[in-house]
mmCIF file of C-alpha atoms and ligand atoms in Angstrom:
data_model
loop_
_atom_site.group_PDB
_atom_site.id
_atom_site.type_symbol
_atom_site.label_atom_id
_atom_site.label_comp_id
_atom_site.label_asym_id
_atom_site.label_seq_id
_atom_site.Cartn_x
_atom_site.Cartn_y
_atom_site.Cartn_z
ATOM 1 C CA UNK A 1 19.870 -19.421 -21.027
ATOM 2 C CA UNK A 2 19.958 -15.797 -21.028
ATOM 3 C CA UNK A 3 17.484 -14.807 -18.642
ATOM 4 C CA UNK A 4 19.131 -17.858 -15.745
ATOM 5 C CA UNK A 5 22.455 -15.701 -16.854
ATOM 6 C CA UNK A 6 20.960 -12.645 -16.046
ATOM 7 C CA UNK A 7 18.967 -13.713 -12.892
ATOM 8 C CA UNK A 8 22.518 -14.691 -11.746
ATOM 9 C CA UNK A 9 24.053 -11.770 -12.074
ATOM 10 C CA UNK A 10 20.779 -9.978 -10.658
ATOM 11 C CA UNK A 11 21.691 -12.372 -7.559
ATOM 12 C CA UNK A 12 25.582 -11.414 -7.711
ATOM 13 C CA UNK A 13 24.832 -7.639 -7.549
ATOM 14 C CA UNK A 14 22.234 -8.263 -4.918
ATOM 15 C CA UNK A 15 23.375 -8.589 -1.204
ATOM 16 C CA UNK A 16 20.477 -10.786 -0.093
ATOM 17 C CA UNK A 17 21.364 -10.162 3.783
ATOM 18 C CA UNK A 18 20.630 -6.582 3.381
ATOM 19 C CA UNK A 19 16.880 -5.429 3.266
ATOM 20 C CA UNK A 20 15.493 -3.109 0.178
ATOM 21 C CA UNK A 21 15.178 -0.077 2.103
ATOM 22 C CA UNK A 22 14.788 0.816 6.278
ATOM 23 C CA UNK A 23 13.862 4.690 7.376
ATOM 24 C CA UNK A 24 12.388 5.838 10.587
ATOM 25 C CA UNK A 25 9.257 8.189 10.391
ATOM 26 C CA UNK A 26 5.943 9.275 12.268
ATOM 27 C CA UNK A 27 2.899 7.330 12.327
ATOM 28 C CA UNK A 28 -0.112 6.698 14.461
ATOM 29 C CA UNK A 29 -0.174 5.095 17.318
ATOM 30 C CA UNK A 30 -3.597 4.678 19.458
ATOM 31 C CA UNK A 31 -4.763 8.159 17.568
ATOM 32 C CA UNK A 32 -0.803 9.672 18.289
ATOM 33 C CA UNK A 33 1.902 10.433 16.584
ATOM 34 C CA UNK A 34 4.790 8.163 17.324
ATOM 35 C CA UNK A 35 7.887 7.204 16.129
ATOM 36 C CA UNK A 36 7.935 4.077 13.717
ATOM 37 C CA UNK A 37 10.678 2.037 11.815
ATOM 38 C CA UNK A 38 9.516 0.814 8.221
ATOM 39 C CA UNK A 39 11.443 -2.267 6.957
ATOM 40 C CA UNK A 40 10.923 -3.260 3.007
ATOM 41 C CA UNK A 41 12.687 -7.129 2.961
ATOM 42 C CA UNK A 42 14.052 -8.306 -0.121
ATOM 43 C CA UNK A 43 11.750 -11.559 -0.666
ATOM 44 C CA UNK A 44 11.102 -13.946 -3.654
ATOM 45 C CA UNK A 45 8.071 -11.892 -4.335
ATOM 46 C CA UNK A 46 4.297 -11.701 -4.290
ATOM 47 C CA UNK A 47 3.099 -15.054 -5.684
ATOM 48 C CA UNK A 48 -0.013 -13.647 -6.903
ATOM 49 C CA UNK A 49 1.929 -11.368 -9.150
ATOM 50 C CA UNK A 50 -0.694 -10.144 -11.680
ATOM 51 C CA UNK A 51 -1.794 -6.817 -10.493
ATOM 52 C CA UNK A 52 -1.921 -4.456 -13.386
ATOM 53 C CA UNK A 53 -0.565 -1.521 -11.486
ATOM 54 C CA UNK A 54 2.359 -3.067 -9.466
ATOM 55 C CA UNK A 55 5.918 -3.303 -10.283
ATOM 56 C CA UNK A 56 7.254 -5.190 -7.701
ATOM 57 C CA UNK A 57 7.170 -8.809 -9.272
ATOM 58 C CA UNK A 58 10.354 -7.394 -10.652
ATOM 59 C CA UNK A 59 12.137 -6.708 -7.523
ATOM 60 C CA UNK A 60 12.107 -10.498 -6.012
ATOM 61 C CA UNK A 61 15.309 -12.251 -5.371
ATOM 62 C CA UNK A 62 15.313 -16.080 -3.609
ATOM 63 C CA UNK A 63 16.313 -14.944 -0.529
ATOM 64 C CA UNK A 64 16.770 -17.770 2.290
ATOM 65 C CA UNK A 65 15.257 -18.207 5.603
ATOM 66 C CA UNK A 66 18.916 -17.043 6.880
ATOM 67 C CA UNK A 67 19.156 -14.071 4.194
ATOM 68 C CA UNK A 68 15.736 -12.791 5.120
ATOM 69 C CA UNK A 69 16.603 -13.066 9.268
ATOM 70 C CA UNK A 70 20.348 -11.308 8.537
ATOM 71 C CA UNK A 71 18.508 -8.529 6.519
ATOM 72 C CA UNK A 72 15.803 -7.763 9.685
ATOM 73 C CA UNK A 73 19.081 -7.971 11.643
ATOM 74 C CA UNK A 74 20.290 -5.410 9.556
ATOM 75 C CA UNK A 75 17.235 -3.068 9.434
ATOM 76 C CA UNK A 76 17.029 -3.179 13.829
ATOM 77 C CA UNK A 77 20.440 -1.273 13.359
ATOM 78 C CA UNK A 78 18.666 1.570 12.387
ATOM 79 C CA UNK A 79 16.278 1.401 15.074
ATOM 80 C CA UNK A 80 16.179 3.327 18.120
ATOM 81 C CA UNK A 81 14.856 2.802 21.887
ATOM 82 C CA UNK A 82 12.181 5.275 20.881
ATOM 83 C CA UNK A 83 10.262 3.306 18.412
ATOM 84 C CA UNK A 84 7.236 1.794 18.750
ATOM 85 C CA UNK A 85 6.009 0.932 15.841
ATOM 86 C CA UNK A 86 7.545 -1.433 12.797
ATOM 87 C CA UNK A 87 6.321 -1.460 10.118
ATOM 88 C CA UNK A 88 7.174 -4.824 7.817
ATOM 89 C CA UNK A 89 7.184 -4.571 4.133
ATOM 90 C CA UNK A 90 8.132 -7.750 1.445
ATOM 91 C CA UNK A 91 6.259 -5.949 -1.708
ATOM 92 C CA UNK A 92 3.959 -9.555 -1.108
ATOM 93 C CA UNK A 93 2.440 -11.441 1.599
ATOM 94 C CA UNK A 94 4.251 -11.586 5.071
ATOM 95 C CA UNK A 95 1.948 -14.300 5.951
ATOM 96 C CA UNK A 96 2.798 -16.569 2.229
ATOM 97 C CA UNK A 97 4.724 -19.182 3.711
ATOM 98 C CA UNK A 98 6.694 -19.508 0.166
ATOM 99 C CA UNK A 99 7.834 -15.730 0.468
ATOM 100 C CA UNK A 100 7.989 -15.552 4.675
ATOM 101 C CA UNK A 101 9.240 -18.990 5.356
ATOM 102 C CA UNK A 102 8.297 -20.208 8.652
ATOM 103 C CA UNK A 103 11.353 -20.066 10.207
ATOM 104 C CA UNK A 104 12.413 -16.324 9.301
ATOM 105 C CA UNK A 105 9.089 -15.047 10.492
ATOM 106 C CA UNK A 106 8.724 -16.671 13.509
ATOM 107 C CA UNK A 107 12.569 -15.047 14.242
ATOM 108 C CA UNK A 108 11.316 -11.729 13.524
ATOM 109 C CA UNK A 109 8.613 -12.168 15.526
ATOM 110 C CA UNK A 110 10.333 -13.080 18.614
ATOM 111 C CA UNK A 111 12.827 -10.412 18.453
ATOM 112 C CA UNK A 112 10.177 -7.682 18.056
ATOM 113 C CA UNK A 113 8.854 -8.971 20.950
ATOM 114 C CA UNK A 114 11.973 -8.881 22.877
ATOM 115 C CA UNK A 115 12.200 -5.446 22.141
ATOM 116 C CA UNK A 116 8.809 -4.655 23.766
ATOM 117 C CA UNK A 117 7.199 -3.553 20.133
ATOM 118 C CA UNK A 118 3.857 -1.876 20.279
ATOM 119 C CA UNK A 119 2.665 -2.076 17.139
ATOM 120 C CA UNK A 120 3.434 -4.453 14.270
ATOM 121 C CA UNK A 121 2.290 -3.777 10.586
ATOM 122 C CA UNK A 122 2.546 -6.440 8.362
ATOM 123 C CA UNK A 123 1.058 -6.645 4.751
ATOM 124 C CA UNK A 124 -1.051 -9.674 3.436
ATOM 125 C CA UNK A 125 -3.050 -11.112 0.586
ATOM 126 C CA UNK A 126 -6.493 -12.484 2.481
ATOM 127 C CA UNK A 127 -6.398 -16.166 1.336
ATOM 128 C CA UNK A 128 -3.003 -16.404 3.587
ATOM 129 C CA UNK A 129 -4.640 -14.876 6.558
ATOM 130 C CA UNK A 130 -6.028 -18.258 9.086
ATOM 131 C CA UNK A 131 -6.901 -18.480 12.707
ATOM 132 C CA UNK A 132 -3.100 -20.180 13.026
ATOM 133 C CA UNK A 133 -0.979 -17.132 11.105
ATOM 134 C CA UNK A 134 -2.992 -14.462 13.055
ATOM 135 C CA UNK A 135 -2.493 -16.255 16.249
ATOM 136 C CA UNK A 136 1.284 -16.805 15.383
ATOM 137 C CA UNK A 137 1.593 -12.758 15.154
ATOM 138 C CA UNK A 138 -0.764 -11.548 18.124
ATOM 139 C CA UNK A 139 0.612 -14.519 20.619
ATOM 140 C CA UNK A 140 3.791 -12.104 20.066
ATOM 141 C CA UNK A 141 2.545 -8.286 20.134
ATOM 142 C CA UNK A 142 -0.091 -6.622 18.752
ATOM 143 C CA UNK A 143 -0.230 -6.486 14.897
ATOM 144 C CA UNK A 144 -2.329 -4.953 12.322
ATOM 145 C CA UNK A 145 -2.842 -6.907 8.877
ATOM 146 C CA UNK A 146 -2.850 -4.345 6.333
ATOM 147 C CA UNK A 147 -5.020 -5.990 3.169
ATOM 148 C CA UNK A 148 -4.856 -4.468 -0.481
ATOM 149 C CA UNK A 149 -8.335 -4.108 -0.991
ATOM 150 C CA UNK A 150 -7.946 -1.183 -3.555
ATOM 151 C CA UNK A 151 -11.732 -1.042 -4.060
ATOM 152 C CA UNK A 152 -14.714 -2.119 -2.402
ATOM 153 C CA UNK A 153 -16.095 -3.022 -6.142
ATOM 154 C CA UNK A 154 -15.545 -6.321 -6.902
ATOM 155 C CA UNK A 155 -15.822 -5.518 -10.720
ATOM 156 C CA UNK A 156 -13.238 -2.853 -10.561
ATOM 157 C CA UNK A 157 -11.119 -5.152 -8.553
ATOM 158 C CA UNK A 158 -11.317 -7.739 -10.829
ATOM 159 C CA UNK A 159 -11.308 -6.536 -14.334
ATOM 160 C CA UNK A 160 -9.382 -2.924 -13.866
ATOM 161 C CA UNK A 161 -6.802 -4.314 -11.133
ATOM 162 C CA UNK A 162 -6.780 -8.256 -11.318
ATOM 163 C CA UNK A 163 -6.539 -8.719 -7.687
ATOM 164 C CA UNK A 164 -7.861 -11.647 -7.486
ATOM 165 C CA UNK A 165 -9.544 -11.699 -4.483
ATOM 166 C CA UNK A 166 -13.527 -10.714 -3.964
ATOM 167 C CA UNK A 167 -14.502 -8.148 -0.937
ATOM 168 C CA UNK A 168 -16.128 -11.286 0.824
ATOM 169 C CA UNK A 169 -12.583 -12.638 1.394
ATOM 170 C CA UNK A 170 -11.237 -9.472 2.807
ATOM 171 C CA UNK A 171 -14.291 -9.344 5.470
ATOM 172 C CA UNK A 172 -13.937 -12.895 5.859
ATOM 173 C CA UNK A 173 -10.379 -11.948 6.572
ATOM 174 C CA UNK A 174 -11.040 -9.130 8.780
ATOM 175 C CA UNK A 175 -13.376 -11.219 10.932
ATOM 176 C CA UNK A 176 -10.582 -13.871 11.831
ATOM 177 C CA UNK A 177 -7.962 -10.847 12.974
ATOM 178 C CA UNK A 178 -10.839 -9.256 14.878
ATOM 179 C CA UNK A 179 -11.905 -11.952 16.306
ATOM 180 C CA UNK A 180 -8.556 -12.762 17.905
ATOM 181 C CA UNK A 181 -7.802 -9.481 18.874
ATOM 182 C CA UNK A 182 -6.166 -8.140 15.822
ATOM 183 C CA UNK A 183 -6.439 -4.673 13.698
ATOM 184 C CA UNK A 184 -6.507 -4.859 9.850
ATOM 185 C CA UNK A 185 -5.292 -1.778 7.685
ATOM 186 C CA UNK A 186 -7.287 -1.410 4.127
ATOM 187 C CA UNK A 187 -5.849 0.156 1.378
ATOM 188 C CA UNK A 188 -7.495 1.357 -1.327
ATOM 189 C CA UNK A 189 -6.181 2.239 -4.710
ATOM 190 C CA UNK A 190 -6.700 5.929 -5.504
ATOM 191 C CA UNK A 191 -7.434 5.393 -9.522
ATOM 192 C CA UNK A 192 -7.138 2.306 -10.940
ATOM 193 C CA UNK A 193 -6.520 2.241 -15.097
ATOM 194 C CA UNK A 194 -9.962 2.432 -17.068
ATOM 195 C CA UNK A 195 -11.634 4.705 -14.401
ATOM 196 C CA UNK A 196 -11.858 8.172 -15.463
ATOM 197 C CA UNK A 197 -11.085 10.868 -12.533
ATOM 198 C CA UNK A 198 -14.287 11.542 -10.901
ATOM 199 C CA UNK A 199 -15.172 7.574 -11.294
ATOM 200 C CA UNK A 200 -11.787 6.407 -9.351
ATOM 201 C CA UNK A 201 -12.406 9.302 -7.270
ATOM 202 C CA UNK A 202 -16.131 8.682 -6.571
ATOM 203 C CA UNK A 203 -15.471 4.661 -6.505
ATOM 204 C CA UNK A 204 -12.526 5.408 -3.602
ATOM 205 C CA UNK A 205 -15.048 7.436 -1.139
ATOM 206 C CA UNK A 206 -17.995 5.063 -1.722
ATOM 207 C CA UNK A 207 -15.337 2.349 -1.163
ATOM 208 C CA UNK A 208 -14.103 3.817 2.132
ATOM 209 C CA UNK A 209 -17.532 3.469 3.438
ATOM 210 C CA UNK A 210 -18.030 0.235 2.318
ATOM 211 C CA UNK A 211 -14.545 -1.179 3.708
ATOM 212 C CA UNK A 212 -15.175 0.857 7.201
ATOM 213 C CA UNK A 213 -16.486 -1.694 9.101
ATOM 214 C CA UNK A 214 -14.558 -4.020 8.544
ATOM 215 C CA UNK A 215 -11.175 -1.893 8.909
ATOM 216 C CA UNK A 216 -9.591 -0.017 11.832
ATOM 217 C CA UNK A 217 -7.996 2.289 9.227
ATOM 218 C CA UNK A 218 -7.934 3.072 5.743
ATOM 219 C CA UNK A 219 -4.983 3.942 3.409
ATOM 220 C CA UNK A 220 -5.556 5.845 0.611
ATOM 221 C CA UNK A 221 -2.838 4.562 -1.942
ATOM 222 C CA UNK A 222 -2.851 7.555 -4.879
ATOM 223 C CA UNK A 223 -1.502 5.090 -8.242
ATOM 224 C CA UNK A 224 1.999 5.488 -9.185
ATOM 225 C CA UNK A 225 3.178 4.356 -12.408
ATOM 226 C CA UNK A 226 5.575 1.622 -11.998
ATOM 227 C CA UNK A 227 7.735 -0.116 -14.310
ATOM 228 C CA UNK A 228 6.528 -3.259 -16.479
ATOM 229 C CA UNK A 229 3.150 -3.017 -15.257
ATOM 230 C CA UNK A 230 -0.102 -2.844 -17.236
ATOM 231 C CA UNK A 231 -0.710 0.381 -16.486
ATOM 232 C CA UNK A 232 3.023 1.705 -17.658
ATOM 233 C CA UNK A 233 1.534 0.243 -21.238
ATOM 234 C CA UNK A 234 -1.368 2.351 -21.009
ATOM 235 C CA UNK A 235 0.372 5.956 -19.811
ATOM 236 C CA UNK A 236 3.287 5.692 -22.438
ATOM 237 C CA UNK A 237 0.005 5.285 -25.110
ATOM 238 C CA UNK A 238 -1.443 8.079 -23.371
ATOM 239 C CA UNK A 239 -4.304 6.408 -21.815
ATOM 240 C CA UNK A 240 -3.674 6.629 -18.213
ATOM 241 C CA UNK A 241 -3.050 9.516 -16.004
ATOM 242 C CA UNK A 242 -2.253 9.347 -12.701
ATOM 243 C CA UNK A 243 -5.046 10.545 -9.911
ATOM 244 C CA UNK A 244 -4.590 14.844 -9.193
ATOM 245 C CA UNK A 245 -4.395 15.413 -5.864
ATOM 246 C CA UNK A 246 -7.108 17.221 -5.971
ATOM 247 C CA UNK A 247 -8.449 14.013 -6.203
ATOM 248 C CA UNK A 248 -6.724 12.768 -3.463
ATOM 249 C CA UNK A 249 -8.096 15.572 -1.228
ATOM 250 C CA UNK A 250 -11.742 15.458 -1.937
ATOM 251 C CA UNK A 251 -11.975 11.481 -0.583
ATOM 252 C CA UNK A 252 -9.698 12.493 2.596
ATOM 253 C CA UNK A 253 -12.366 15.278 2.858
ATOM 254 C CA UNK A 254 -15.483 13.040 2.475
ATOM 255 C CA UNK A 255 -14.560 9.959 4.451
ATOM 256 C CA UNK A 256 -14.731 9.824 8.021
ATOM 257 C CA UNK A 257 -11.534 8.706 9.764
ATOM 258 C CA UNK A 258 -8.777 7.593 10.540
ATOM 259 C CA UNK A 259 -7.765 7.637 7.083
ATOM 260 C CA UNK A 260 -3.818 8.169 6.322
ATOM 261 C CA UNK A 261 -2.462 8.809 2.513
ATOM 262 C CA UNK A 262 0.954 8.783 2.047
ATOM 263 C CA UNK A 263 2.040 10.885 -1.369
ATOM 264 C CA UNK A 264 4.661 8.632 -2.916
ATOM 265 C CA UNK A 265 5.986 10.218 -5.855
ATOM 266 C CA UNK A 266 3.693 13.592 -5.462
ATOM 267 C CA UNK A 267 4.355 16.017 -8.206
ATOM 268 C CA UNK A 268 6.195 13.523 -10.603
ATOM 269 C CA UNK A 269 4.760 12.528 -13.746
ATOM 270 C CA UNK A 270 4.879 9.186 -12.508
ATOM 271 C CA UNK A 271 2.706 9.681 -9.643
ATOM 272 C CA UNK A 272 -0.129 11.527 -8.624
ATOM 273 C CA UNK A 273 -0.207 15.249 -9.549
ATOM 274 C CA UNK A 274 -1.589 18.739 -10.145
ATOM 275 C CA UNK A 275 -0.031 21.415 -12.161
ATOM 276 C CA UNK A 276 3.317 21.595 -10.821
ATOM 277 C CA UNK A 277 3.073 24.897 -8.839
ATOM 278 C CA UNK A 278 1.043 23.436 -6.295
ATOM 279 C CA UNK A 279 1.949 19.612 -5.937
ATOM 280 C CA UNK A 280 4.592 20.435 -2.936
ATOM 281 C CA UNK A 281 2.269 22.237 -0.830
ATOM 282 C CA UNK A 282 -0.447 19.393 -1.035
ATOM 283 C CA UNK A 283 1.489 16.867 -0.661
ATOM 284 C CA UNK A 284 2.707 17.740 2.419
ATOM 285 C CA UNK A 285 -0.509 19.145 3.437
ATOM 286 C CA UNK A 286 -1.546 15.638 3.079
ATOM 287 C CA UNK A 287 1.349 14.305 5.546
ATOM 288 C CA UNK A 288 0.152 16.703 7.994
ATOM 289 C CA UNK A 289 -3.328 15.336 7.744
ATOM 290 C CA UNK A 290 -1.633 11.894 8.411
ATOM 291 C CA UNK A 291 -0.896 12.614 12.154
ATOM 292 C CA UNK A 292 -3.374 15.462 13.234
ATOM 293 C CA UNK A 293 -6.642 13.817 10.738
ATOM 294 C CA UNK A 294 -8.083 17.255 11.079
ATOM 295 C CA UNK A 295 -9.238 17.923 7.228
ATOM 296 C CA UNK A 296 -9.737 21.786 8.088
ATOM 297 C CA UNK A 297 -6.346 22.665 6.761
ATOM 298 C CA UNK A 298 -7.637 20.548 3.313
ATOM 299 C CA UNK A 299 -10.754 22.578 3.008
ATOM 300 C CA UNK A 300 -8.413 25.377 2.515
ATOM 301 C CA UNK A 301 -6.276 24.516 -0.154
ATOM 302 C CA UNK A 302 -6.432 26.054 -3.607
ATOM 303 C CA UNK A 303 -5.004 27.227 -6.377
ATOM 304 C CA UNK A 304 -5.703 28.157 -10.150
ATOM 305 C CA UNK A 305 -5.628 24.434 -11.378
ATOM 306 C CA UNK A 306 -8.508 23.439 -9.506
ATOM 307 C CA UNK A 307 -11.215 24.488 -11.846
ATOM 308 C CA UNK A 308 -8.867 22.561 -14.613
ATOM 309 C CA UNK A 309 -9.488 19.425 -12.485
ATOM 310 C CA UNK A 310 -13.331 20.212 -11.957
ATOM 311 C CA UNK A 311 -13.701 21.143 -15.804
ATOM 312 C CA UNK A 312 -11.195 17.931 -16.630
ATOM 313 C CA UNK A 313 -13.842 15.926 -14.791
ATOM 314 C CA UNK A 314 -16.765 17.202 -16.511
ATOM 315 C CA UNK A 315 -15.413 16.569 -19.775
ATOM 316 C CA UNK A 316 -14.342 13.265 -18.883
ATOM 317 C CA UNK A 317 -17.736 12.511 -17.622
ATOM 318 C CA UNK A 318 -19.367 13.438 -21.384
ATOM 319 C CA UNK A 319 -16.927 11.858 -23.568
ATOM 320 C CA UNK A 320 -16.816 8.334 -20.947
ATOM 321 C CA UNK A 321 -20.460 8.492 -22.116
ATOM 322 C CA UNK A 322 -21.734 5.033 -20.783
ATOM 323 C CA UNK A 323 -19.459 4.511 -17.352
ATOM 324 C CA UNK A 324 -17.691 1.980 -17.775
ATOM 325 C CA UNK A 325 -17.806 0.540 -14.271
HETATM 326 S S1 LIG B 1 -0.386 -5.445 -5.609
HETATM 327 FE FE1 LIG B 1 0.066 -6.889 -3.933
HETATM 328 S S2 LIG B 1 -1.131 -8.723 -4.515
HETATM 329 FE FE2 LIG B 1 -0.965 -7.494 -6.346
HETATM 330 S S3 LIG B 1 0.818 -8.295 -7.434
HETATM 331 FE FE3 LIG B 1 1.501 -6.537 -6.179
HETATM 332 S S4 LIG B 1 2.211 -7.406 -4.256
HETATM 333 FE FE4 LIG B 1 0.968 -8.984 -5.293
HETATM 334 ZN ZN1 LIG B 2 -2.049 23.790 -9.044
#
């Protein structure tokens, strides 16, 4: 009784014809920088919803065909003539019929193409990706499928993450979108909980290779700590620590592009950090890398917590003892 009386006031404060969040940025089009319009829709949610680092499960709201078509309505206002690239985000599956319905994403899709949209990002669990979703988006415009990987290790994926979803799905997936013409976008999770640093870090390069064929690019997703998640339990017990961005710049260093890495929450205790003199500068060192992906401005970065990170590792390494993945 009082969780339905709190989901309806959750729905009362909520104006479900008005998307999460819309801001215009840079991002890469074709190897340029161009300008792009990111769109986060206020869905039902992911129905997977088991992830042990994401937070989003408690962001959903049952939003209507009509809610979700008046909030993309609302996002275009923000828009510009200039931009060529949108970028759609539900914290889910664009392509779940139960979050997307039908109706609302075919809508979207035929006003981006009215507006002569280059590129379309959408985000997507594999199973929901078939030859009829893929050709629903790229009879349209051109789209890229961006997949949650997080780790080319299925054991990882599985155990430390729950994902739910092996790497043979994902290139399964990736061969339908290539095959009709499509681009797919992997992201991998920069430190997943139970992975020391130099495991999550060594575990995100050797995963880059491994999810390079089968990807047009790679994101490099550095863990946040986000509310009522597994790995919120294990910080506040003092078991997890988010990646350093040392980290962070090592497998941006190592893996051949194009490999973006937006900082979200840089410098916060929350998110992935250093020793607070430095985080600013390498996180936007970082951005920089985004649009130019020339890593000779990385190589030069320093400062005094480095060898903390390097001895941090080393340590780690000795008292992990037996890895545990
Ligand atoms: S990370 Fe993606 S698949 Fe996992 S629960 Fe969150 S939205 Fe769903
Ligand atoms: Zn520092």
């Amino acid at each position: 009784m009082a969780r339905a009386r709190a989901n309806r006031d959750k729905e009362r404060e909520l104006d479900l014809t008005r998307p999460v969040s819309v801001w215009r940025s840079k991002d890469l089009l074709e190897g340029q920088p161009a300008q792009s319009l990111t769109v986060i829709l206020r869905t039902v949610g992911c129905r997977w919803n088991r992830c042990t680092m994401c937070g989003y499960a408690g962001e959903g709201a049952p939003a209507s065909a009509s809610d979700l078509i008046a909030q993309f309505g609302s996002a275009l206002e923000r828009s510009s003539p200039e931009v060529s690239v949108v970028k759609i985000y539900t914290s889910g599956s664009f392509l779940d019929p139960a979050e997307m319905p039908v109706q609302a994403r075919d809508e979207i899709l035929k006003r981006l193409e009215r507006l002569a949209i280059k590129k379309l990002v959408v985000e997507t669990r594999p199973e929901y990706i078939t030859e009829q979703t893929v050709e629903t988006c790229l009879s349209r415009l051109p789209t890229e499928f961006a997949i949650g990987l997080e780790t080319a290790n299925d054991l990882i994926r599985d155990k430390a993450i729950r994902k739910g979803f092996t790497f043979q799905d994902f290139a399964i997936a990736s061969e339908v979108v290539h095959r009709q013409g499509g681009s797919i976008k992997a992201y991998l999770l920069l430190k997943p909980p139970l992975l020391s640093e130099g495991q999550a870090m060594r575990d995100a390069i050797s995963s880059a290779r491994a999810a390079r064929s089968y990807s047009d690019i790679l994101s490099l997703n550095l863990c946040n700590v986000q509310r009522n998640t597994v790995v919120e339990r294990m910080w506040e017990r003092g078991e997890y620590r988010p990646p350093w961005l040392w980290s962070a710049i090592e497998v941006l260093k190592s893996v051949p592009g194009p490999i973006v890495c937006d900082p979200v929450g840089a410098g916060t205790r929350r998110g992935p950090h250093n020793c607070g003199a430095c985080d600013e500068g390498i996180a936007e060192a970082i951005r920089v890398h985004d649009l130019s992906q020339d890593i000779t401005p990385l190589q030069k970065l320093d400062c005094q917590c480095k060898s903390t990170w390097k001895e941090l590792m080393e340590a780690e390494e000795e008292s992990f003892g037996a890895a545990l993945f």
